[in-house]
PDB file of C-alpha atoms and ligand atoms in Angstrom:
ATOM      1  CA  UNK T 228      35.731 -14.493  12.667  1.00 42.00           C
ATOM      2  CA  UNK T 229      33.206 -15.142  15.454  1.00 46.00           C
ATOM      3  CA  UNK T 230      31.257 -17.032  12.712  1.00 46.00           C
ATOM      4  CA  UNK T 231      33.775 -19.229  11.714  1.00 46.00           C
ATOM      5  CA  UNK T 232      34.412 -20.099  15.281  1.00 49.00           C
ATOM      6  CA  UNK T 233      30.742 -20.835  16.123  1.00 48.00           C
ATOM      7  CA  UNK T 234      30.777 -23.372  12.695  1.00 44.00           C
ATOM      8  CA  UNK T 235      33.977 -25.186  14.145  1.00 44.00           C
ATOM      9  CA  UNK T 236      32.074 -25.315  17.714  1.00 44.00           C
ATOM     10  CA  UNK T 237      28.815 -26.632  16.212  1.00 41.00           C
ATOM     11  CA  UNK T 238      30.434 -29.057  14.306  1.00 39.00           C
ATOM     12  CA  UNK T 239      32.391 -30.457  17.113  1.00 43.00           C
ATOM     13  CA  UNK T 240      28.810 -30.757  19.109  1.00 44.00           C
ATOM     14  CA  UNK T 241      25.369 -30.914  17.347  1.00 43.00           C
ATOM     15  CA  UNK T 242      23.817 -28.160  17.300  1.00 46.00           C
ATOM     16  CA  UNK T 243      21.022 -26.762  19.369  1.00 50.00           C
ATOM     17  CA  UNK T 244      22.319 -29.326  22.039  1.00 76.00           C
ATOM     18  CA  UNK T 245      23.945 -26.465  24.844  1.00 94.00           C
ATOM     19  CA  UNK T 246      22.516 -25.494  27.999  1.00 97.00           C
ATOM     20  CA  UNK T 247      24.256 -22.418  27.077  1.00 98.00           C
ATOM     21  CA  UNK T 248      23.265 -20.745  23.999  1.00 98.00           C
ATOM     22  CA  UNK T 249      25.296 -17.103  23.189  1.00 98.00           C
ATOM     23  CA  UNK T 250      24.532 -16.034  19.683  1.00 98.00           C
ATOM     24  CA  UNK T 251      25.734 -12.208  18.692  1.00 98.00           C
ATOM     25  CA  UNK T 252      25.301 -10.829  21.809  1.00 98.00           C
ATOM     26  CA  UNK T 253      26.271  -6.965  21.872  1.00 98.00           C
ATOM     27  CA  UNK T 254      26.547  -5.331  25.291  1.00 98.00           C
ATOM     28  CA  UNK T 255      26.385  -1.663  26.005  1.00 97.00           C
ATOM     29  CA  UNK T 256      27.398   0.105  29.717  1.00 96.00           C
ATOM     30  CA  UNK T 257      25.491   3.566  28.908  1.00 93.00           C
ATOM     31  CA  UNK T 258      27.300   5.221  25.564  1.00 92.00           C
ATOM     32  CA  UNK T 259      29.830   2.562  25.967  1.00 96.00           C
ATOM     33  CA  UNK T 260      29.591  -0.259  23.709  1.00 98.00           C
ATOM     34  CA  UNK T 261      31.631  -3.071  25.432  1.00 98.00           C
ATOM     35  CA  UNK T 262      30.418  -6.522  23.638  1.00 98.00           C
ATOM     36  CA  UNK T 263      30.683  -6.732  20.442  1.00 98.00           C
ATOM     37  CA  UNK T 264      28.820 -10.102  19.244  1.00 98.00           C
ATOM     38  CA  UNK T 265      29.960 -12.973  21.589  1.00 98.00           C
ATOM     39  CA  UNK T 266      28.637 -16.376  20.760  1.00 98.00           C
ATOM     40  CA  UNK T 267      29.853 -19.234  22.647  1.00 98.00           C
ATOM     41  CA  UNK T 268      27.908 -22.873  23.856  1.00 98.00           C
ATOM     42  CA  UNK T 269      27.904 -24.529  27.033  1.00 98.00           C
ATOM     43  CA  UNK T 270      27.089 -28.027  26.835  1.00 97.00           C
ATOM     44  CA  UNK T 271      25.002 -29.409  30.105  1.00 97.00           C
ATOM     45  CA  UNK T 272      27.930 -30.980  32.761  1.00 96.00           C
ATOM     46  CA  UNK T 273      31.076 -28.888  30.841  1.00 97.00           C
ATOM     47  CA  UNK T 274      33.324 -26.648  32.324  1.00 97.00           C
ATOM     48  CA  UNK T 275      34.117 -23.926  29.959  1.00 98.00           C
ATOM     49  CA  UNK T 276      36.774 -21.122  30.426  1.00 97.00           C
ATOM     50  CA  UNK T 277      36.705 -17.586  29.346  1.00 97.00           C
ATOM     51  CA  UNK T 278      40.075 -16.637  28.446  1.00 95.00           C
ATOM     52  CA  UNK T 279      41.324 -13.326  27.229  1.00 94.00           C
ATOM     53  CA  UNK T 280      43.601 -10.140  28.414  1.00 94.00           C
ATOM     54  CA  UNK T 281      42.637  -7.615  31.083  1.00 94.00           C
ATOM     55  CA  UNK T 282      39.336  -5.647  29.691  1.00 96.00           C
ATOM     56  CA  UNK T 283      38.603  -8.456  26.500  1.00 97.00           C
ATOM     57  CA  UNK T 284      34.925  -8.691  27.954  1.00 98.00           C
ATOM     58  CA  UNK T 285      35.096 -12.068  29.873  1.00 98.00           C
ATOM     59  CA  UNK T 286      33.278 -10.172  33.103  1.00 98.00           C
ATOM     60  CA  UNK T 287      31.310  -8.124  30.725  1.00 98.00           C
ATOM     61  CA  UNK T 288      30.120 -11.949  29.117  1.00 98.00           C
ATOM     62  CA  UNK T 289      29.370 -12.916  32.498  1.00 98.00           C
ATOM     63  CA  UNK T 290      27.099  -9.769  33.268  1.00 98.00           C
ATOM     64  CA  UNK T 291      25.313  -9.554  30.315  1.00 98.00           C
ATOM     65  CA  UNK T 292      24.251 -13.331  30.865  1.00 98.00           C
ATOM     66  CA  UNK T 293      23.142 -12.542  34.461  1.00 98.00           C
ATOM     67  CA  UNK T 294      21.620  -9.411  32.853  1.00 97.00           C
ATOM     68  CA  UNK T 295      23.377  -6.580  35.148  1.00 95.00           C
ATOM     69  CA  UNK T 296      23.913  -4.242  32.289  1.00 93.00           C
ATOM     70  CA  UNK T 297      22.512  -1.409  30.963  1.00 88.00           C
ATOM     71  CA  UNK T 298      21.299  -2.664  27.410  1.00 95.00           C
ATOM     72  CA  UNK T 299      22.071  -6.266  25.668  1.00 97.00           C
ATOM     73  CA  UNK T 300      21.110  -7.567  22.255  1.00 98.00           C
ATOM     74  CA  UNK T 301      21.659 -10.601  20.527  1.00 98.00           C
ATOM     75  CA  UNK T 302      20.663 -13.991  22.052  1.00 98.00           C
ATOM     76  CA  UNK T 303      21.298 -15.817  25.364  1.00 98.00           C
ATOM     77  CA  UNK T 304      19.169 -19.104  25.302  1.00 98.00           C
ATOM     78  CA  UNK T 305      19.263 -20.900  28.576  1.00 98.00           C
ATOM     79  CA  UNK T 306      18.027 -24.318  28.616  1.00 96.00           C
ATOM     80  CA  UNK T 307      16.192 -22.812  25.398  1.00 95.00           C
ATOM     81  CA  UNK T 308      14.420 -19.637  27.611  1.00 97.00           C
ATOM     82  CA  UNK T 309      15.865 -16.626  26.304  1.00 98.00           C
ATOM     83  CA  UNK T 310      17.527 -13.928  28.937  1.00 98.00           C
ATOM     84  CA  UNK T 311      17.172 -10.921  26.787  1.00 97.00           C
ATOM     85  CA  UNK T 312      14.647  -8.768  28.022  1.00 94.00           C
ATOM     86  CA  UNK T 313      14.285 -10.678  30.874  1.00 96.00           C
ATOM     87  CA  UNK T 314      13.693  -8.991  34.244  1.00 95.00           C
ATOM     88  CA  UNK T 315      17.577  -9.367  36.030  1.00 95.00           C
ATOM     89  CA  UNK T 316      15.734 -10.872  39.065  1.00 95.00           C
ATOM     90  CA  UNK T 317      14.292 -13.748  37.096  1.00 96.00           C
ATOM     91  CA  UNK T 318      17.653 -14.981  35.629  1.00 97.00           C
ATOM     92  CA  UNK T 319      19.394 -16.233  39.443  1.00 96.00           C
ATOM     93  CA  UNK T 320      15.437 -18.188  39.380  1.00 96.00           C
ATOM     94  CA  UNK T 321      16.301 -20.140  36.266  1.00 97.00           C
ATOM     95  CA  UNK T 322      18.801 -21.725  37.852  1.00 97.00           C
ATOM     96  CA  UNK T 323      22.025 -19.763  37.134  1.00 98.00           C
ATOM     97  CA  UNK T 324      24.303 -18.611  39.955  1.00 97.00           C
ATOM     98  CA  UNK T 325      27.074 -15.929  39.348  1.00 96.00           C
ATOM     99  CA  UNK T 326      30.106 -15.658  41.948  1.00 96.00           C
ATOM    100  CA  UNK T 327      31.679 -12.357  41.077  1.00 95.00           C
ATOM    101  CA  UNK T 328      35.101 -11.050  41.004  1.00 91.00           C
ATOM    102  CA  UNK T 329      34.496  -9.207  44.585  1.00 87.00           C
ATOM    103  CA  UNK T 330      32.479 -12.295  45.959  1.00 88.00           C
ATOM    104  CA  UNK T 331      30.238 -10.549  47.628  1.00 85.00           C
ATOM    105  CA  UNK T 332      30.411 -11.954  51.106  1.00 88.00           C
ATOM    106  CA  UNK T 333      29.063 -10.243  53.612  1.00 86.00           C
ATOM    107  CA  UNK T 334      31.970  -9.253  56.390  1.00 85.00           C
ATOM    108  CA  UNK T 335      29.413  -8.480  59.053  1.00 89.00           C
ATOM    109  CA  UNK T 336      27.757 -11.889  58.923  1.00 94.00           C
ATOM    110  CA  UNK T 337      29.093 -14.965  59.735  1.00 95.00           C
ATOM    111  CA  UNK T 338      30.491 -18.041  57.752  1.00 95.00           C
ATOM    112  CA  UNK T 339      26.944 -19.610  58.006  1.00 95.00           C
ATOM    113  CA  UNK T 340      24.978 -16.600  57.638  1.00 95.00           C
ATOM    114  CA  UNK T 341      26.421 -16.115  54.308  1.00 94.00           C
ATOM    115  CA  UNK T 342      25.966 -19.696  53.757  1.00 94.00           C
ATOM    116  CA  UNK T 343      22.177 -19.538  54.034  1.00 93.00           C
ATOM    117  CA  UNK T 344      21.540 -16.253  52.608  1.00 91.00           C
ATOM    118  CA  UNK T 345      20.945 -16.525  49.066  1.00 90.00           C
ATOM    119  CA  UNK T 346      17.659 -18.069  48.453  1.00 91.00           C
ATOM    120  CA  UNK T 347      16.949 -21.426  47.566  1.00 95.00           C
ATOM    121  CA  UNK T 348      15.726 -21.162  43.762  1.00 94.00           C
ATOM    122  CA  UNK T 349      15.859 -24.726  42.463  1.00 93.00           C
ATOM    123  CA  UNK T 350      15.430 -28.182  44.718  1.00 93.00           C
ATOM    124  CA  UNK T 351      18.926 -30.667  44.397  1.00 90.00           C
ATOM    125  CA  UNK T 352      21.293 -27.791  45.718  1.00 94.00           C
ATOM    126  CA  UNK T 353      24.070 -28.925  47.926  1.00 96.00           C
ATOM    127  CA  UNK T 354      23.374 -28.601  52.068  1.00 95.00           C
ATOM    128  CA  UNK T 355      25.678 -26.814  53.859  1.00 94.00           C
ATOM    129  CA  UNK T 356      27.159 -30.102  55.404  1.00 95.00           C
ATOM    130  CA  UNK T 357      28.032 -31.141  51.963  1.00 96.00           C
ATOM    131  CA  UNK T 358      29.618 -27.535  51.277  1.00 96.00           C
ATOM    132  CA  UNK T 359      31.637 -28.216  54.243  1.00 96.00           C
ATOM    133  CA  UNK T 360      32.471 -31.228  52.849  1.00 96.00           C
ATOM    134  CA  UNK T 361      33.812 -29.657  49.395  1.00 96.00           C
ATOM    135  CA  UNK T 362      35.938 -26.914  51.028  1.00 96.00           C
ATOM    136  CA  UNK T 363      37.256 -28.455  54.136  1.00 94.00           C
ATOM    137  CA  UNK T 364      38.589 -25.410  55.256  1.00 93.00           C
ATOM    138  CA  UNK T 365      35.120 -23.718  55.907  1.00 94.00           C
ATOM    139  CA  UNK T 366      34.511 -26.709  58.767  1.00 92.00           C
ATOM    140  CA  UNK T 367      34.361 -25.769  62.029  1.00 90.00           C
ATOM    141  CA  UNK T 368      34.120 -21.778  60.856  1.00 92.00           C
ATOM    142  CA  UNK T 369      30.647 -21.469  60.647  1.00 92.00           C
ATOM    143  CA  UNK T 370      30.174 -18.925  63.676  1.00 92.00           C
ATOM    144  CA  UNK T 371      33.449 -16.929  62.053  1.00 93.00           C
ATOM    145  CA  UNK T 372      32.663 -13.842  60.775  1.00 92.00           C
ATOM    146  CA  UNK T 373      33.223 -13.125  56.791  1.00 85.00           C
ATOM    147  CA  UNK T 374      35.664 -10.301  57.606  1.00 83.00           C
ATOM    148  CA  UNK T 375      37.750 -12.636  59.452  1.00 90.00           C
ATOM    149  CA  UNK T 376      38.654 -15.143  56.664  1.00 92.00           C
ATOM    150  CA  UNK T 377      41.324 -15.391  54.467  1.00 93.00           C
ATOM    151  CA  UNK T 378      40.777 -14.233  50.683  1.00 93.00           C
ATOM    152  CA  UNK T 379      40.855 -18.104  49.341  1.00 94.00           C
ATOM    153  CA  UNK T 380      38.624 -19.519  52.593  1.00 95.00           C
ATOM    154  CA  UNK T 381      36.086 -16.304  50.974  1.00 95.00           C
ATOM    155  CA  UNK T 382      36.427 -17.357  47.618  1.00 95.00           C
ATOM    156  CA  UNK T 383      35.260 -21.097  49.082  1.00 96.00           C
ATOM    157  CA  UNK T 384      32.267 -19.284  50.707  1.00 96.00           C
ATOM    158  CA  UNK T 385      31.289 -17.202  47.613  1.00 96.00           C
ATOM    159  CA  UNK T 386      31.484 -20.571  45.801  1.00 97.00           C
ATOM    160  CA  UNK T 387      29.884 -22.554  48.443  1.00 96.00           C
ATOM    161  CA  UNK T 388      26.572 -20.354  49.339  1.00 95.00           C
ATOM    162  CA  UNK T 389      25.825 -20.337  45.032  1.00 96.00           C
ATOM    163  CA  UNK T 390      25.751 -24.342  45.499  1.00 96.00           C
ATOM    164  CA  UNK T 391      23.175 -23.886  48.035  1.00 95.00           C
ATOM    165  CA  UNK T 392      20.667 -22.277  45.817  1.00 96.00           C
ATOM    166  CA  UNK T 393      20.025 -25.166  43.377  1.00 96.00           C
ATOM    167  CA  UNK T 394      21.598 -23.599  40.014  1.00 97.00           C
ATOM    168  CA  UNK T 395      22.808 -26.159  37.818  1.00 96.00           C
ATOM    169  CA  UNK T 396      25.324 -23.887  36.086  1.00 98.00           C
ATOM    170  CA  UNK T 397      27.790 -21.515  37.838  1.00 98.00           C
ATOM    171  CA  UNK T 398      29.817 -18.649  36.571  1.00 98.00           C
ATOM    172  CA  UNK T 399      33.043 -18.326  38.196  1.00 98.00           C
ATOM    173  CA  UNK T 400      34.560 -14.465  37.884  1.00 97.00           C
ATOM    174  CA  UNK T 401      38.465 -15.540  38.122  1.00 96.00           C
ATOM    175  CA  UNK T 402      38.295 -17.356  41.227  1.00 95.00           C
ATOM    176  CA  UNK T 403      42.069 -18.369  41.711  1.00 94.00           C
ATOM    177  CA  UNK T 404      42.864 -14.658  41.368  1.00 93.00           C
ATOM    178  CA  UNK T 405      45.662 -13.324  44.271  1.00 93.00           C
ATOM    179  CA  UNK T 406      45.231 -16.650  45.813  1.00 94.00           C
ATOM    180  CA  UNK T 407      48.460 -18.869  47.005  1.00 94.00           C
ATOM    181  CA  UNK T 408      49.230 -21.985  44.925  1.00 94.00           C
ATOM    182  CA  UNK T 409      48.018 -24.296  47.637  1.00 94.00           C
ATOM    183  CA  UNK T 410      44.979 -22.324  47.612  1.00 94.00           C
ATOM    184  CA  UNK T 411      44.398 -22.583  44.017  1.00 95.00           C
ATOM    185  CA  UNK T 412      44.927 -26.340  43.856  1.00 94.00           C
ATOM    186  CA  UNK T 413      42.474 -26.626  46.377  1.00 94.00           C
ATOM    187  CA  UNK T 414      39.620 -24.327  44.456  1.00 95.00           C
ATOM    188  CA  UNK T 415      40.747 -26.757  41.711  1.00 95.00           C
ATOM    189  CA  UNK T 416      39.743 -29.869  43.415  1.00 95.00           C
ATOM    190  CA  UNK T 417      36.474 -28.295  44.375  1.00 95.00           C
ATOM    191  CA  UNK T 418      35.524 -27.347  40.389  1.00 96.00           C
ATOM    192  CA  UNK T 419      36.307 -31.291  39.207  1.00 96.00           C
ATOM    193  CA  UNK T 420      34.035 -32.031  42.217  1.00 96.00           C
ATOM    194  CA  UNK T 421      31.734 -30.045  41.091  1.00 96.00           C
ATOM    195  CA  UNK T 422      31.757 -31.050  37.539  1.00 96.00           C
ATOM    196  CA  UNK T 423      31.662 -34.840  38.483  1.00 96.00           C
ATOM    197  CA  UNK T 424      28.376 -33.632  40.660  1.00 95.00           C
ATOM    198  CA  UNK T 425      26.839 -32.804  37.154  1.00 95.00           C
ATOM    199  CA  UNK T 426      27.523 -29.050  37.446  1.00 97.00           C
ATOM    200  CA  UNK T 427      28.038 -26.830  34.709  1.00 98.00           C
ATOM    201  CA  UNK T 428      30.717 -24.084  34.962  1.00 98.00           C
ATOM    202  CA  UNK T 429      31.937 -21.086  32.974  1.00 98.00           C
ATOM    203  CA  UNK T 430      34.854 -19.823  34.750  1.00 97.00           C
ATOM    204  CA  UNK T 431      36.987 -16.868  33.695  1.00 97.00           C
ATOM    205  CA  UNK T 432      40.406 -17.511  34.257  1.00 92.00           C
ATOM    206  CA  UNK T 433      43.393 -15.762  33.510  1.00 85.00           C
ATOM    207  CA  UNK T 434      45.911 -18.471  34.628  1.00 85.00           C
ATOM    208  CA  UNK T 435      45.487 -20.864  32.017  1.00 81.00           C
ATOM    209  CA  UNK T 436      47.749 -23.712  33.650  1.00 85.00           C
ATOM    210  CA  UNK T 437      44.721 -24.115  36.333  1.00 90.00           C
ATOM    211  CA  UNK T 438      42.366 -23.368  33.551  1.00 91.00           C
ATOM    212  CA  UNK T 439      43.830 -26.816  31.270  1.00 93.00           C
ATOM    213  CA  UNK T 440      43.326 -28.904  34.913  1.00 92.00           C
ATOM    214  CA  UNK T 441      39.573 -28.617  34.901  1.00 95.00           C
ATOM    215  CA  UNK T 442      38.243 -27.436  31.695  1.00 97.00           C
ATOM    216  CA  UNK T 443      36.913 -29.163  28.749  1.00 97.00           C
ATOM    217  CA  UNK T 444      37.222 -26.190  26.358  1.00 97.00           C
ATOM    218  CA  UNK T 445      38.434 -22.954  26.394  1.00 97.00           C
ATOM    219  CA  UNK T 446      36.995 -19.526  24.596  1.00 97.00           C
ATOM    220  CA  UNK T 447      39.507 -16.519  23.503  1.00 96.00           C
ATOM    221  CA  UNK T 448      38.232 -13.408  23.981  1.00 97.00           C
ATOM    222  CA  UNK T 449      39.334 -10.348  22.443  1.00 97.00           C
ATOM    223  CA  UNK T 450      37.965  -6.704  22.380  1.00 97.00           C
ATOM    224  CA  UNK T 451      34.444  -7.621  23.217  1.00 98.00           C
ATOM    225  CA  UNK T 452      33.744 -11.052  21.162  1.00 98.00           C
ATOM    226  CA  UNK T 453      35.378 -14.692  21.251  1.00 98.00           C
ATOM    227  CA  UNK T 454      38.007 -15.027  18.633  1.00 97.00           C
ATOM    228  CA  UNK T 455      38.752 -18.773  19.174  1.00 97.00           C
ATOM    229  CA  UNK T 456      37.654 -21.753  20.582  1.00 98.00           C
ATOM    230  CA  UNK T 457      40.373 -24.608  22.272  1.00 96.00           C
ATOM    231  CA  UNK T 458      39.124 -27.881  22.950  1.00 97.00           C
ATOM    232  CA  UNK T 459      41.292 -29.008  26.510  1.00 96.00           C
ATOM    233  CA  UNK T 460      43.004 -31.907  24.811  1.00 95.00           C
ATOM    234  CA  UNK T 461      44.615 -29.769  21.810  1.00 96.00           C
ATOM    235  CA  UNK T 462      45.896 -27.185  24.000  1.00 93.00           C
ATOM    236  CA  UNK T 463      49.155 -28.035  23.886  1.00 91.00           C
ATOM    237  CA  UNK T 464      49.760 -27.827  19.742  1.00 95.00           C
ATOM    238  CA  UNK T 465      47.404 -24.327  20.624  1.00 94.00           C
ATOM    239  CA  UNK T 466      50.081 -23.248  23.333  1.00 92.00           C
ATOM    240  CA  UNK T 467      51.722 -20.344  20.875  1.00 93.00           C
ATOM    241  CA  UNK T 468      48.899 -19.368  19.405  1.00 93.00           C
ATOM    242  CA  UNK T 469      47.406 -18.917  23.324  1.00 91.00           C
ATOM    243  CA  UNK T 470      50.655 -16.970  24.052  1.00 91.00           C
ATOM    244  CA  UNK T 471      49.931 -14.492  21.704  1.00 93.00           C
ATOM    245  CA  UNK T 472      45.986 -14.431  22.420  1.00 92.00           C
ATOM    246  CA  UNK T 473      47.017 -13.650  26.122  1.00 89.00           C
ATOM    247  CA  UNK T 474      50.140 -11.852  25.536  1.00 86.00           C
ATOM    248  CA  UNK T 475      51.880 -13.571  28.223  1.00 71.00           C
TER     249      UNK T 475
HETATM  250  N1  ATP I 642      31.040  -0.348  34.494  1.00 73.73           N
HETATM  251  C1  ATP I 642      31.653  -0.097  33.322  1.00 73.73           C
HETATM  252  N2  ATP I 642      31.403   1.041  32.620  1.00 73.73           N
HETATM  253  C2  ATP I 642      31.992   1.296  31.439  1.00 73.73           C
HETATM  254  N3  ATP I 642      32.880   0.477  30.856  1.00 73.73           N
HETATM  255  C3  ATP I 642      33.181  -0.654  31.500  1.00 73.73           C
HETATM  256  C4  ATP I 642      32.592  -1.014  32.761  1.00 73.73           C
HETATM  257  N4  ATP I 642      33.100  -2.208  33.154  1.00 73.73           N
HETATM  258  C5  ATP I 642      33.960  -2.582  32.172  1.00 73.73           C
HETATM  259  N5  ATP I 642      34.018  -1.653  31.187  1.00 73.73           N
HETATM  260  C6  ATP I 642      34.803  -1.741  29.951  1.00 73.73           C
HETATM  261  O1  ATP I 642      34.340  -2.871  29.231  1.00 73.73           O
HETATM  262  C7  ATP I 642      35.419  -3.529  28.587  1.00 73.73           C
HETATM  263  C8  ATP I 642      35.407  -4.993  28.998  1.00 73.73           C
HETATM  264  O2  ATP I 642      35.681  -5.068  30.393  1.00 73.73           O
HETATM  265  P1  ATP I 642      35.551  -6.403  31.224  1.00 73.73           P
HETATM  266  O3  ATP I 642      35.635  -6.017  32.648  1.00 73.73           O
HETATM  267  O4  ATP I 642      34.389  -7.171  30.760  1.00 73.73           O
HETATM  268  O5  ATP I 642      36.874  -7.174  30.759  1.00 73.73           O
HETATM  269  P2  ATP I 642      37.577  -8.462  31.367  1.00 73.73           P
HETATM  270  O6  ATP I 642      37.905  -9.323  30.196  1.00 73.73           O
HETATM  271  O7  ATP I 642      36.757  -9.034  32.446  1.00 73.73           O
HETATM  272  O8  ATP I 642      38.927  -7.838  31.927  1.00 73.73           O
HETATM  273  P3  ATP I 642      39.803  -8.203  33.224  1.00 73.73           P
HETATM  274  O9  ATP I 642      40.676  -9.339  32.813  1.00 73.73           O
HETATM  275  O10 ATP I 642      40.569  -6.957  33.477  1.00 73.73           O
HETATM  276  O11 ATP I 642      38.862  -8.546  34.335  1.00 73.73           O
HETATM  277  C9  ATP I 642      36.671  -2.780  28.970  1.00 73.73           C
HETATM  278  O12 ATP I 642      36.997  -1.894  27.920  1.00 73.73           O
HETATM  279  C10 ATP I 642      36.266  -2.029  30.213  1.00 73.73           C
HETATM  280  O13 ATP I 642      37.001  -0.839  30.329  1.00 73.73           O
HETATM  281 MG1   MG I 643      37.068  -9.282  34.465  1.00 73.73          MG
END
């Protein structure tokens, strides 16, 4: 199956042309084999979702890339360096930032303290008075301290301080998740501005209706490998096979 997919995606765009190369890539966390031969692209300036039910791999995709698991094989080119067997500390280097499910922000420092904190790896990130500028509701919180914002203000900041750094392509660990619907439009807006920046974004996203806002294709995931890929604009003659992918 995940070969027939990857023919269909090469097809659709040249290949050897993505920023994002996953070919076969098995992932193991000790005795537990967890990935079982993803391949997916990600084309330089795309936003691409990872979609699939609770425990399908989409966070397990997004380690293995940044290289926080115990053993990977397979290939994952990025702009044409390869990542496996890479030292984990290199990968952020290359350009890649990774805002995880838990965001990471640090409660005891404040909202520009976590702003500054992850190193510059790359010139042409954003400056913080452009970050303000993308999540409005940071401005004016900069003294604040991380404990003392809402969850969607510390999803902005866990998106905001990766922008910082210089990476050119972002991977987004369900970032609408538990947040309020004006909240989630918001995080929306922020992704297309992104994207029309030139970023490139992987996001996992269980909430497909924000995922078909700001994606231009979507990957299925199921136990541990992409079973399907949607192109945005034929998601809605895809809608019941997507039901039954997701189960919802
Ligand atoms: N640290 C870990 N140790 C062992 N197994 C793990 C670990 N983290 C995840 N798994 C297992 O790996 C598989 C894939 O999990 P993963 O978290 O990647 O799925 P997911 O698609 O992100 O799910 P969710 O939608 O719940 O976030 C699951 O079977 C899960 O139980
Ligand atoms: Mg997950």
């Amino acid at each position: 199956m995940p070969d027939a997919v990857m023919t269909k995606t090469n097809a659709a765009q040249g290949a050897g042309s993505a920023m994002l190369e996953v070919r076969d890539l098995h992932g193991f966390y000790g005795e537990s084999h967890v990935l079982h031969g993803v391949s997916l692209d990600v084309r330089q300036g795309e936003v691409v979702t990872l979609l699939g039910r609770n425990g399908a791999g989409k966070t397990s995709t997004m380690r293995a890339i940044m290289g926080i698991m115990g053993k990977r094989t397979g290939s994952i080119r990025f702009q044409g360096q390869q990542l496996i067997g890479m030292a984990q500390h290199k990968i952020p280097r290359l350009g890649i930032g990774y805002v995880p499910e838990e965001r990471g922000i640090f409660s005891s420092l404040s909202v520009d303290e976590n702003l500054t904190l992850p190193p510059v790896v790359k010139p042409g990130g954003m400056t913080v008075p452009q970050i303000y500028e993308l999540f409005p509701n940071l401005q004016g919180r900069g003294s604040t301290q991380g404990t003392r914002l809402s969850g969607g203000e510390q999803q902005m900041l866990a998106i905001g301080r990766i922008l910082r750094t210089g990476a050119n392509l972002i991977l987004l660990d369900e970032p609408t998740e538990g947040l309020a619907p004006v909240i989630i439009e918001q995080i929306g807006v922020a992704v297309r501005a992104l994207k029309a920046r030139g970023f490139t974004i992987v996001l996992v996203e269980q909430n497909f209706r924000f995922a078909a806002t700001i994606a231009d294709r979507h990957y299925v995931m199921e136990e541990g490998h992409v079973v399907d890929m949607i192109p945005n604009d034929q998601l809605a003659q895809n809608m019941d096979k997507l039901h039954t992918y997701l189960g919802v």
